[in-house]
PDB file of C-alpha atoms in Angstrom:
ATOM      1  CA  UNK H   1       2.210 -56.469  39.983  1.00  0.00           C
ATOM      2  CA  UNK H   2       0.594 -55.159  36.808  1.00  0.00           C
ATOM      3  CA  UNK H   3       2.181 -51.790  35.541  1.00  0.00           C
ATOM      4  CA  UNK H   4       2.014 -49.953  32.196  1.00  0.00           C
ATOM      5  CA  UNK H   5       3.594 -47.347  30.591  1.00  0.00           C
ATOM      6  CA  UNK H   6       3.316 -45.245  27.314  1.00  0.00           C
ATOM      7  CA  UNK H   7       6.120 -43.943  25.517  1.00  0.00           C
ATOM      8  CA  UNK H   8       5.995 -41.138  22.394  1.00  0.00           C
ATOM      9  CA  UNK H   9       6.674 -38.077  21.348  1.00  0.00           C
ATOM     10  CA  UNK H  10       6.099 -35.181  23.635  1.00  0.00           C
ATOM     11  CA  UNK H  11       5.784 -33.055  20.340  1.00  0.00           C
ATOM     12  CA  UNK H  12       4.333 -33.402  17.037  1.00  0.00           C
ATOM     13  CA  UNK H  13       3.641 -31.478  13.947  1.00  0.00           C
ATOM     14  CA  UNK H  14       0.302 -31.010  11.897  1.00  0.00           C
ATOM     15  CA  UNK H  15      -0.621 -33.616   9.446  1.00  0.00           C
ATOM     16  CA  UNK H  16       1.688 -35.938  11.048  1.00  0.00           C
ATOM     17  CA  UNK H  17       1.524 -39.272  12.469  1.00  0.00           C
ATOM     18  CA  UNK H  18       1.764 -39.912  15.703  1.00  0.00           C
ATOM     19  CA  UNK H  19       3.031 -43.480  17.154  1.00  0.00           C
ATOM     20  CA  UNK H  20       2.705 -44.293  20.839  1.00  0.00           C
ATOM     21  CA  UNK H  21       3.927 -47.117  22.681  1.00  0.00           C
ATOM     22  CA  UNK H  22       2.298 -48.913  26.183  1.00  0.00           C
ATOM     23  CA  UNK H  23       4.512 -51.307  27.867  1.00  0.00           C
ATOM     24  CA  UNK H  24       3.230 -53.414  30.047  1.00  0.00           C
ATOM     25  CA  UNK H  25       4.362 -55.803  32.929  1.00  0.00           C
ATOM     26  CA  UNK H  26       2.546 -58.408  35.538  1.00  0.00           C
ATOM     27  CA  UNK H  27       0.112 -59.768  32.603  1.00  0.00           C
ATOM     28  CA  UNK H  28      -0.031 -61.418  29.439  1.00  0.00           C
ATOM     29  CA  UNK H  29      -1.442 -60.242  26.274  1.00  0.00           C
ATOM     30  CA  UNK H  30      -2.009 -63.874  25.179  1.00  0.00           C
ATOM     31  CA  UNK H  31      -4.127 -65.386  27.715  1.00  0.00           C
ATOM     32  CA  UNK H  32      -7.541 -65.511  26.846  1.00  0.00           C
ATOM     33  CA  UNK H  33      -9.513 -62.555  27.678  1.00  0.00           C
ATOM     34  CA  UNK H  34      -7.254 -60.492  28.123  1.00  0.00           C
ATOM     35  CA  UNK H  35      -7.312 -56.502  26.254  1.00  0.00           C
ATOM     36  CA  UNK H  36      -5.266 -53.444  26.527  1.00  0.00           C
ATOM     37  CA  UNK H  37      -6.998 -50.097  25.377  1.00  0.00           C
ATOM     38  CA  UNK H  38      -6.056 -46.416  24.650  1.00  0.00           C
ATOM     39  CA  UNK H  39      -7.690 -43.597  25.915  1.00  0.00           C
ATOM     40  CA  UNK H  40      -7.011 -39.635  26.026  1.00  0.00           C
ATOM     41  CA  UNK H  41      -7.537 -36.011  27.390  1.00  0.00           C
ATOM     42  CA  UNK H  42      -7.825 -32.900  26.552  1.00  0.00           C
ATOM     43  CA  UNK H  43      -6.315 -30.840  28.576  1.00  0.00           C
ATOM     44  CA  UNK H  44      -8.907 -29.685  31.024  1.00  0.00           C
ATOM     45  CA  UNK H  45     -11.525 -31.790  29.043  1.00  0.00           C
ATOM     46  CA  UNK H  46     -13.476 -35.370  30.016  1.00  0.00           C
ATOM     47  CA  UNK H  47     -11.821 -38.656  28.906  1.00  0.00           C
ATOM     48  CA  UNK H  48     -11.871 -40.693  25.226  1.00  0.00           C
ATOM     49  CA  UNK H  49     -11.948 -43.707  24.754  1.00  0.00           C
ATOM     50  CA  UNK H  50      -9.859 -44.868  21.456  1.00  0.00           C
ATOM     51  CA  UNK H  51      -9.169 -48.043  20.484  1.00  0.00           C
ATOM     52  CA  UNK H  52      -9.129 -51.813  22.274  1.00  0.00           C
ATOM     53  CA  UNK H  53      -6.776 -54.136  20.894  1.00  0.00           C
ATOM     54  CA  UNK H  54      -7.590 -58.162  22.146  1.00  0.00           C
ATOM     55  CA  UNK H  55      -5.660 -61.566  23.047  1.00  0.00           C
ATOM     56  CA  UNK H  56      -6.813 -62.914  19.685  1.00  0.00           C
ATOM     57  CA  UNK H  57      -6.004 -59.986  17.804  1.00  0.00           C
ATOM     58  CA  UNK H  58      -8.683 -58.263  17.263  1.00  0.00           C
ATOM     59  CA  UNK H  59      -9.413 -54.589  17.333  1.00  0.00           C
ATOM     60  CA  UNK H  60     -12.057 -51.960  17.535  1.00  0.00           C
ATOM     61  CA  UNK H  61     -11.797 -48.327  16.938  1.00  0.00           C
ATOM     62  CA  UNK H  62     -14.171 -45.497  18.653  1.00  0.00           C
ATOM     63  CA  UNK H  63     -16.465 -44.261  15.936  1.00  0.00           C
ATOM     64  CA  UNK H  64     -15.426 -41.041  15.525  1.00  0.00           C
ATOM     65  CA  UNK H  65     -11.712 -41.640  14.985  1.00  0.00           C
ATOM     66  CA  UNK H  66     -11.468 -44.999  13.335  1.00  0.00           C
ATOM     67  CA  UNK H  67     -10.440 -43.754  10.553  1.00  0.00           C
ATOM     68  CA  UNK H  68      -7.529 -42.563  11.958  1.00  0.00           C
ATOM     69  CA  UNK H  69      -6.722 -45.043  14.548  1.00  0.00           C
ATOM     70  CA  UNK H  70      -4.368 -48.317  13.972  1.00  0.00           C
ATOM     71  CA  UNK H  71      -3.583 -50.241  16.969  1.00  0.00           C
ATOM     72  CA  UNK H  72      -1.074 -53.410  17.199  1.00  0.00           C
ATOM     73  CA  UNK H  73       0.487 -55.711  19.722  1.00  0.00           C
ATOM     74  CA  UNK H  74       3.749 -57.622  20.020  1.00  0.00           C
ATOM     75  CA  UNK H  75       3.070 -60.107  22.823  1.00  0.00           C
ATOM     76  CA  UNK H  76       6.919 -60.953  22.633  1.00  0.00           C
ATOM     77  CA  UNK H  77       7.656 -57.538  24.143  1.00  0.00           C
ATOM     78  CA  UNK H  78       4.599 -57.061  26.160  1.00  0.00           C
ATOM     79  CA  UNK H  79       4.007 -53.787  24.203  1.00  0.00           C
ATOM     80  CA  UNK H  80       0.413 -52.653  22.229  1.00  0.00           C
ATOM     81  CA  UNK H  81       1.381 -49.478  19.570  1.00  0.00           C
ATOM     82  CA  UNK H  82      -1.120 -46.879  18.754  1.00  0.00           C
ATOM     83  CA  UNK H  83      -0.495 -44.597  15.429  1.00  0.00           C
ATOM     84  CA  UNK H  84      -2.970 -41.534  14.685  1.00  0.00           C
ATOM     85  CA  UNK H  85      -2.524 -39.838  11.433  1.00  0.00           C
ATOM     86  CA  UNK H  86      -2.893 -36.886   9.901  1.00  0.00           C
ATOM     87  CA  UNK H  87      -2.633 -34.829  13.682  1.00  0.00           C
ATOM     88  CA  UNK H  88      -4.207 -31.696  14.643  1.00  0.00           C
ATOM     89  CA  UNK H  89      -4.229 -29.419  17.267  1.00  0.00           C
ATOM     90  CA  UNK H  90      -7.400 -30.690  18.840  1.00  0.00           C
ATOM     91  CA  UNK H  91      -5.547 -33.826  19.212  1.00  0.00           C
ATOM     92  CA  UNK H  92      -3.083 -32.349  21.999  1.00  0.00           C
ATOM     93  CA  UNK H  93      -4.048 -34.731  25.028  1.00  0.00           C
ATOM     94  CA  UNK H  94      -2.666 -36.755  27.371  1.00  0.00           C
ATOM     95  CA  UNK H  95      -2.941 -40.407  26.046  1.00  0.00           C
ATOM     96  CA  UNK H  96      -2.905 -43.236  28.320  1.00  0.00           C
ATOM     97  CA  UNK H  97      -2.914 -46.925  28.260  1.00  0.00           C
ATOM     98  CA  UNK H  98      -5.265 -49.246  30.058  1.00  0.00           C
ATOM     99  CA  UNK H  99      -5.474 -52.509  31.047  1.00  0.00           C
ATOM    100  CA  UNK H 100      -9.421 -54.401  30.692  1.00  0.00           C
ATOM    101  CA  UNK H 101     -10.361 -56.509  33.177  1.00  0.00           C
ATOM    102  CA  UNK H 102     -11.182 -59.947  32.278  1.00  0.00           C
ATOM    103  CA  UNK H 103     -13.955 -60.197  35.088  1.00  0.00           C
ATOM    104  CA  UNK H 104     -15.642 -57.211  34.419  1.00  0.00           C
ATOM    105  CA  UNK H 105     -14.559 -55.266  31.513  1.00  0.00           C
ATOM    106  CA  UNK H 106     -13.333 -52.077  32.531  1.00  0.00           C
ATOM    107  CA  UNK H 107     -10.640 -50.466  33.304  1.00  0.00           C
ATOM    108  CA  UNK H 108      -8.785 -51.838  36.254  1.00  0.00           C
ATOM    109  CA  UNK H 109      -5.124 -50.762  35.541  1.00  0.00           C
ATOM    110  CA  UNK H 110      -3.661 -47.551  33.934  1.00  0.00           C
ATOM    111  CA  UNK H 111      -0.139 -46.231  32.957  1.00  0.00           C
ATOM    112  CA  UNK H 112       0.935 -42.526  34.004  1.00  0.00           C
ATOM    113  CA  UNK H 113      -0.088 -41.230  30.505  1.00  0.00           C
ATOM    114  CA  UNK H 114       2.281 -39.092  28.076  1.00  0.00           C
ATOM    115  CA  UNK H 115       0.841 -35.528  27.189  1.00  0.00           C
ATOM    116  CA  UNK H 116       1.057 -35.071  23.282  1.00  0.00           C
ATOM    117  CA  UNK H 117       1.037 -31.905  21.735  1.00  0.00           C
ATOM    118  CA  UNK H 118       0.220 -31.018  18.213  1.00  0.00           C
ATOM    119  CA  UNK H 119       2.059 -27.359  16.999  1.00  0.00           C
ATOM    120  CA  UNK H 120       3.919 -26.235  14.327  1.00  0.00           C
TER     121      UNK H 120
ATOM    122  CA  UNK G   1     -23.620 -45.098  20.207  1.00  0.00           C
ATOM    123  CA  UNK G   2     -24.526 -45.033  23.581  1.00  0.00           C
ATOM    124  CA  UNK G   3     -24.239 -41.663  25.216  1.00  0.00           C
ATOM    125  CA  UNK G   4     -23.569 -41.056  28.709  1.00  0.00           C
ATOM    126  CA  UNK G   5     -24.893 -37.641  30.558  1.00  0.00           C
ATOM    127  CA  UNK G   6     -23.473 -36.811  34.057  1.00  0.00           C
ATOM    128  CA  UNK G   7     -24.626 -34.893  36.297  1.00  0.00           C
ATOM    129  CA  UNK G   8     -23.620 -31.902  37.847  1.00  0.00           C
ATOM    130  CA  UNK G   9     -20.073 -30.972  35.983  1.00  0.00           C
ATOM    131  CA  UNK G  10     -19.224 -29.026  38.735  1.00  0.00           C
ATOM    132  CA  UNK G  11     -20.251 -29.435  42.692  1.00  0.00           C
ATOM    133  CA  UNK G  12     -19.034 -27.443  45.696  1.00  0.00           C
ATOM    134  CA  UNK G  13     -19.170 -28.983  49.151  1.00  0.00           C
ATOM    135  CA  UNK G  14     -17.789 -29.034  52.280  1.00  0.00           C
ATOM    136  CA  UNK G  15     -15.724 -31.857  54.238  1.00  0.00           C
ATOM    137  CA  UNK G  16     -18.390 -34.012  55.992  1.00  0.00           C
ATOM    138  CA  UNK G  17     -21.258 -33.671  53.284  1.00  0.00           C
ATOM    139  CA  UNK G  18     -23.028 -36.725  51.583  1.00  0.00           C
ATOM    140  CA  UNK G  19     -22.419 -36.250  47.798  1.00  0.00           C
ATOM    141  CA  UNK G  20     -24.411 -37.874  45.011  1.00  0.00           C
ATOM    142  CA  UNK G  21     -23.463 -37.702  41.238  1.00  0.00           C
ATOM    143  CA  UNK G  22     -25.657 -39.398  38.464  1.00  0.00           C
ATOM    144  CA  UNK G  23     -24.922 -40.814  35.055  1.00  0.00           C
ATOM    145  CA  UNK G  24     -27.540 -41.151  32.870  1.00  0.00           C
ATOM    146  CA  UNK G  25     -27.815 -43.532  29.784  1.00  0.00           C
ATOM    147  CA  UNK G  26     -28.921 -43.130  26.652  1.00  0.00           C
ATOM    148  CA  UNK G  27     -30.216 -46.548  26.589  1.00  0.00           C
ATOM    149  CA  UNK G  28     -30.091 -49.583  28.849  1.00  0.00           C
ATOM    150  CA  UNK G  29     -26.718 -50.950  29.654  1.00  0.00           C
ATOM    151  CA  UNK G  30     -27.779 -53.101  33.022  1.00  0.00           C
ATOM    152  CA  UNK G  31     -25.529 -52.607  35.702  1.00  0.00           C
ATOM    153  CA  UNK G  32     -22.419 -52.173  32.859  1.00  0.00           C
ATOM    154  CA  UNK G  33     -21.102 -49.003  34.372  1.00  0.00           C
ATOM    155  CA  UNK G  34     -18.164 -48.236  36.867  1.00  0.00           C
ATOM    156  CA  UNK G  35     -16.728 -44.636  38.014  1.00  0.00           C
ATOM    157  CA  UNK G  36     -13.580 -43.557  38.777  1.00  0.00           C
ATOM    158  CA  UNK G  37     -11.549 -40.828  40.167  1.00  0.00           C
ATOM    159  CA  UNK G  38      -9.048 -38.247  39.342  1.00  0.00           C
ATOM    160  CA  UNK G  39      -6.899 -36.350  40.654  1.00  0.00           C
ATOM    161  CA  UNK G  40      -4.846 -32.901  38.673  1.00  0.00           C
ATOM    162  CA  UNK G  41      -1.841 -34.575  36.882  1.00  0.00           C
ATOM    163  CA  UNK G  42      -3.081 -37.921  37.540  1.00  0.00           C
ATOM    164  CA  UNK G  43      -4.898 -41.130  35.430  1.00  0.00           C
ATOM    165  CA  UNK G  44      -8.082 -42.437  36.701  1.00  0.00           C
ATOM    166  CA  UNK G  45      -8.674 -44.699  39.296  1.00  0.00           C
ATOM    167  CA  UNK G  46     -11.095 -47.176  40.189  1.00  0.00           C
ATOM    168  CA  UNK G  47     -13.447 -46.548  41.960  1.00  0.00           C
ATOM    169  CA  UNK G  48     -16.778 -48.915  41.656  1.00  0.00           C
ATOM    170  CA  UNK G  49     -17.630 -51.676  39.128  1.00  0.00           C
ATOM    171  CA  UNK G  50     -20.081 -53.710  37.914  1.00  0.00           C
ATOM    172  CA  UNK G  51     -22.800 -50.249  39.046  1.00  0.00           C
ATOM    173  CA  UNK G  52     -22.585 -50.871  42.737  1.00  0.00           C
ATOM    174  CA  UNK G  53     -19.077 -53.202  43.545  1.00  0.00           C
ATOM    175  CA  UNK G  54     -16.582 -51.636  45.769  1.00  0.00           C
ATOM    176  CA  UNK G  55     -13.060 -51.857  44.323  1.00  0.00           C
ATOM    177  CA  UNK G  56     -10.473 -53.288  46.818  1.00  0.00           C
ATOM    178  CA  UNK G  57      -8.665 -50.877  48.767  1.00  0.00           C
ATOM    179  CA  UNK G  58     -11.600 -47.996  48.451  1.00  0.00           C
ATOM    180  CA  UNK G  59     -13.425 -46.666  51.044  1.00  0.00           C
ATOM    181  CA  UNK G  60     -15.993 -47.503  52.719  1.00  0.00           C
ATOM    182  CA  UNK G  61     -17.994 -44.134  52.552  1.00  0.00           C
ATOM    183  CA  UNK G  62     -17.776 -44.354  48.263  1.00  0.00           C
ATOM    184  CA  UNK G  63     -21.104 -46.387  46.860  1.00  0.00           C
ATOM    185  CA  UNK G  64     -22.248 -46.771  43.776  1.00  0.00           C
ATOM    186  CA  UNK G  65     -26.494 -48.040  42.835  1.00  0.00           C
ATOM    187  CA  UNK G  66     -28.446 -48.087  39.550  1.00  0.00           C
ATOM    188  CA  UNK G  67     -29.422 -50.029  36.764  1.00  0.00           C
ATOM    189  CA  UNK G  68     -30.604 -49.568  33.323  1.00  0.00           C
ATOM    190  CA  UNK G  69     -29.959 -45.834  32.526  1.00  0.00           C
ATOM    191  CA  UNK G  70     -29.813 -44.015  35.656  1.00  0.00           C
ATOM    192  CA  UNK G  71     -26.743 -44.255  37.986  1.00  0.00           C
ATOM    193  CA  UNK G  72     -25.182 -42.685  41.475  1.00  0.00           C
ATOM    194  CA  UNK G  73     -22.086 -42.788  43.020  1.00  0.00           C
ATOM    195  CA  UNK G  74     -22.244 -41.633  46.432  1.00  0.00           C
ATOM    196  CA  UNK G  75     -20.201 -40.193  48.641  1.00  0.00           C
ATOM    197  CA  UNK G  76     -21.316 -40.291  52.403  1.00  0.00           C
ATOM    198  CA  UNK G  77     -18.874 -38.152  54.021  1.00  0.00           C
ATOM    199  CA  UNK G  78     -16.470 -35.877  51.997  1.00  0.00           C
ATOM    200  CA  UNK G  79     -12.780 -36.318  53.040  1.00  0.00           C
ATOM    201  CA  UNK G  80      -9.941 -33.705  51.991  1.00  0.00           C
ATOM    202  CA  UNK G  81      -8.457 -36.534  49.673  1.00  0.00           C
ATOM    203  CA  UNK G  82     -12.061 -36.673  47.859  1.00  0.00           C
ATOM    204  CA  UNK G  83     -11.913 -33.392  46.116  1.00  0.00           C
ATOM    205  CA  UNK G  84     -11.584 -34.459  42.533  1.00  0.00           C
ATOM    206  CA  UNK G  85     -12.983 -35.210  39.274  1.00  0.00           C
ATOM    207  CA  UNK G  86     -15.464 -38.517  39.043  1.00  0.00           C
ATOM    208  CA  UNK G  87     -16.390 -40.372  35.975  1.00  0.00           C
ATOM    209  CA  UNK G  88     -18.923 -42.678  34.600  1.00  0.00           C
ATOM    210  CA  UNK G  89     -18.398 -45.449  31.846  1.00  0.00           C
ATOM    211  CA  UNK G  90     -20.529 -47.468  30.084  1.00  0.00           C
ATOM    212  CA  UNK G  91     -18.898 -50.961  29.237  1.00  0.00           C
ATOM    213  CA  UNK G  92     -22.364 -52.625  27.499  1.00  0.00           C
ATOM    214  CA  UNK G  93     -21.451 -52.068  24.009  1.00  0.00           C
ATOM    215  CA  UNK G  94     -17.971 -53.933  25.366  1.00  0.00           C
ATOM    216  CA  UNK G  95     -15.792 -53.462  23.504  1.00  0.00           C
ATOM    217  CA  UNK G  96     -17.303 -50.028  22.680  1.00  0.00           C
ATOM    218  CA  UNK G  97     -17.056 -47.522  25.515  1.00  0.00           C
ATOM    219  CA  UNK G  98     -18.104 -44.056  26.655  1.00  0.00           C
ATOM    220  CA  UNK G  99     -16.865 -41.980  29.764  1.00  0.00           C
ATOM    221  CA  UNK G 100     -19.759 -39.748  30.951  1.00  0.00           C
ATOM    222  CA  UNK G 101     -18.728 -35.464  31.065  1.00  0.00           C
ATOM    223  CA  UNK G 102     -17.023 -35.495  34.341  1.00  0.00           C
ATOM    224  CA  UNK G 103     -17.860 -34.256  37.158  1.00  0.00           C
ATOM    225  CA  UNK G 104     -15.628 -31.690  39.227  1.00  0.00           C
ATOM    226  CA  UNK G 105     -15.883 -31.600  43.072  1.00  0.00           C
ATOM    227  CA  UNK G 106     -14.652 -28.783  44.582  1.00  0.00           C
ATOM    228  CA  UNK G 107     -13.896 -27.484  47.952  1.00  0.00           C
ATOM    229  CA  UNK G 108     -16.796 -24.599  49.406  1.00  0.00           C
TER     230      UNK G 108
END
């Protein structure tokens, strides 16, 4: 069955970068069509979507954060890495991982999440 | 960008009710919307697709209609497990996306 997972840093300073790590099982990041995509949440606040990384390798950023935003995949290890620079406060969210549905484009499978939280 | 705007972001009801919650976009998207639901401490799960689909495994009483810009999820009969917070999201500028406000449904 399809499961995925993020991994990270529970804890991380201003101005820092911040890498994050889904695993993923049950599906492969090289068959066509296929896309794995980061999203977060504020605590108490609606959900973001981040970034979309494809089977061919390509990648799109939301708007507002793309300059920010890097995301990469290593099909070996069934694993898609997010980094986020330069963190701030207002970044504290849980972050999860999400897997796109070929058919239909959305969302059909999601990790846990991993709450990150930006303090000195 | 497109913009999504959902409506109410907060509802009170009581266990048997018929529920409706709309998503409005800010321009066409077709039927390129889904909703989902979550729970405190939880991720989102799927709840309709494709506007109107039914995702295997939901209920029966969940429905989803619209097209264009103006969207509903239904709920026919509110259950205990229902109480939650529902979603929008606009897939049409795939592989662009925006999640509507959120809407909370509480317990009267």
């Amino acid at each position: 069955q399809v499961t995925l997972r993020e991994s990270g840093p529970a804890l991380v300073k201003p101005t820092q970068t911040l890498t994050l790590t889904c695993t993923f099982s049950g599906f492969s990041l090289s068959t066509s069509g296929m896309c794995v995509s980061w999203i977060r949440q504020p605590p108490g606040k609606a959900l973001e979507w981040l970034a979309l990384i494809d089977w061919d390798d390509d990648k799109y950023y939301s708007t507002s954060l793309k300059t920010r935003l890097t995301i990469s995949k290593d099909t070996s290890k069934n694993q898609v890495v997010l980094t986020m620079t330069n963190m701030d406060p207002v970044d504290t969210a849980t972050y999860y991982c999400a897997r796109v549905s070929i058919a239909t484009h959305e969302f059909d499978y999601w990790g846990q999440g991993t709450l990150v939280t930006v303090s000195s | 960008d497109i913009q999504m705007t959902q409506s109410p972001s907060s509802l009170s009801a009581s266990v048997g009710d018929r529920v409706t919650i709309t998503c409005r976009a800010s321009q066409g998207i077709r039927n390129d919307l889904g909703w989902y639901q979550q729970k405190p401490g939880k991720a989102p799960k799927r709840l309709i697709y494709a506007a109107s689909s039914l995702q295997s495994g939901v209920p029966s009483r969940f429905s989803g209609s619209g097209s264009g810009t103006e969207f509903t999820l239904t709920i026919s009969s509110l259950q205990p497990e229902d109480f939650a917070t529902y979603y929008c999201l606009q897939h049409n500028s795939y592989p662009m996306y925006t999640f509507g406000q959120g809407t909370k449904l509480e317990i009267k």
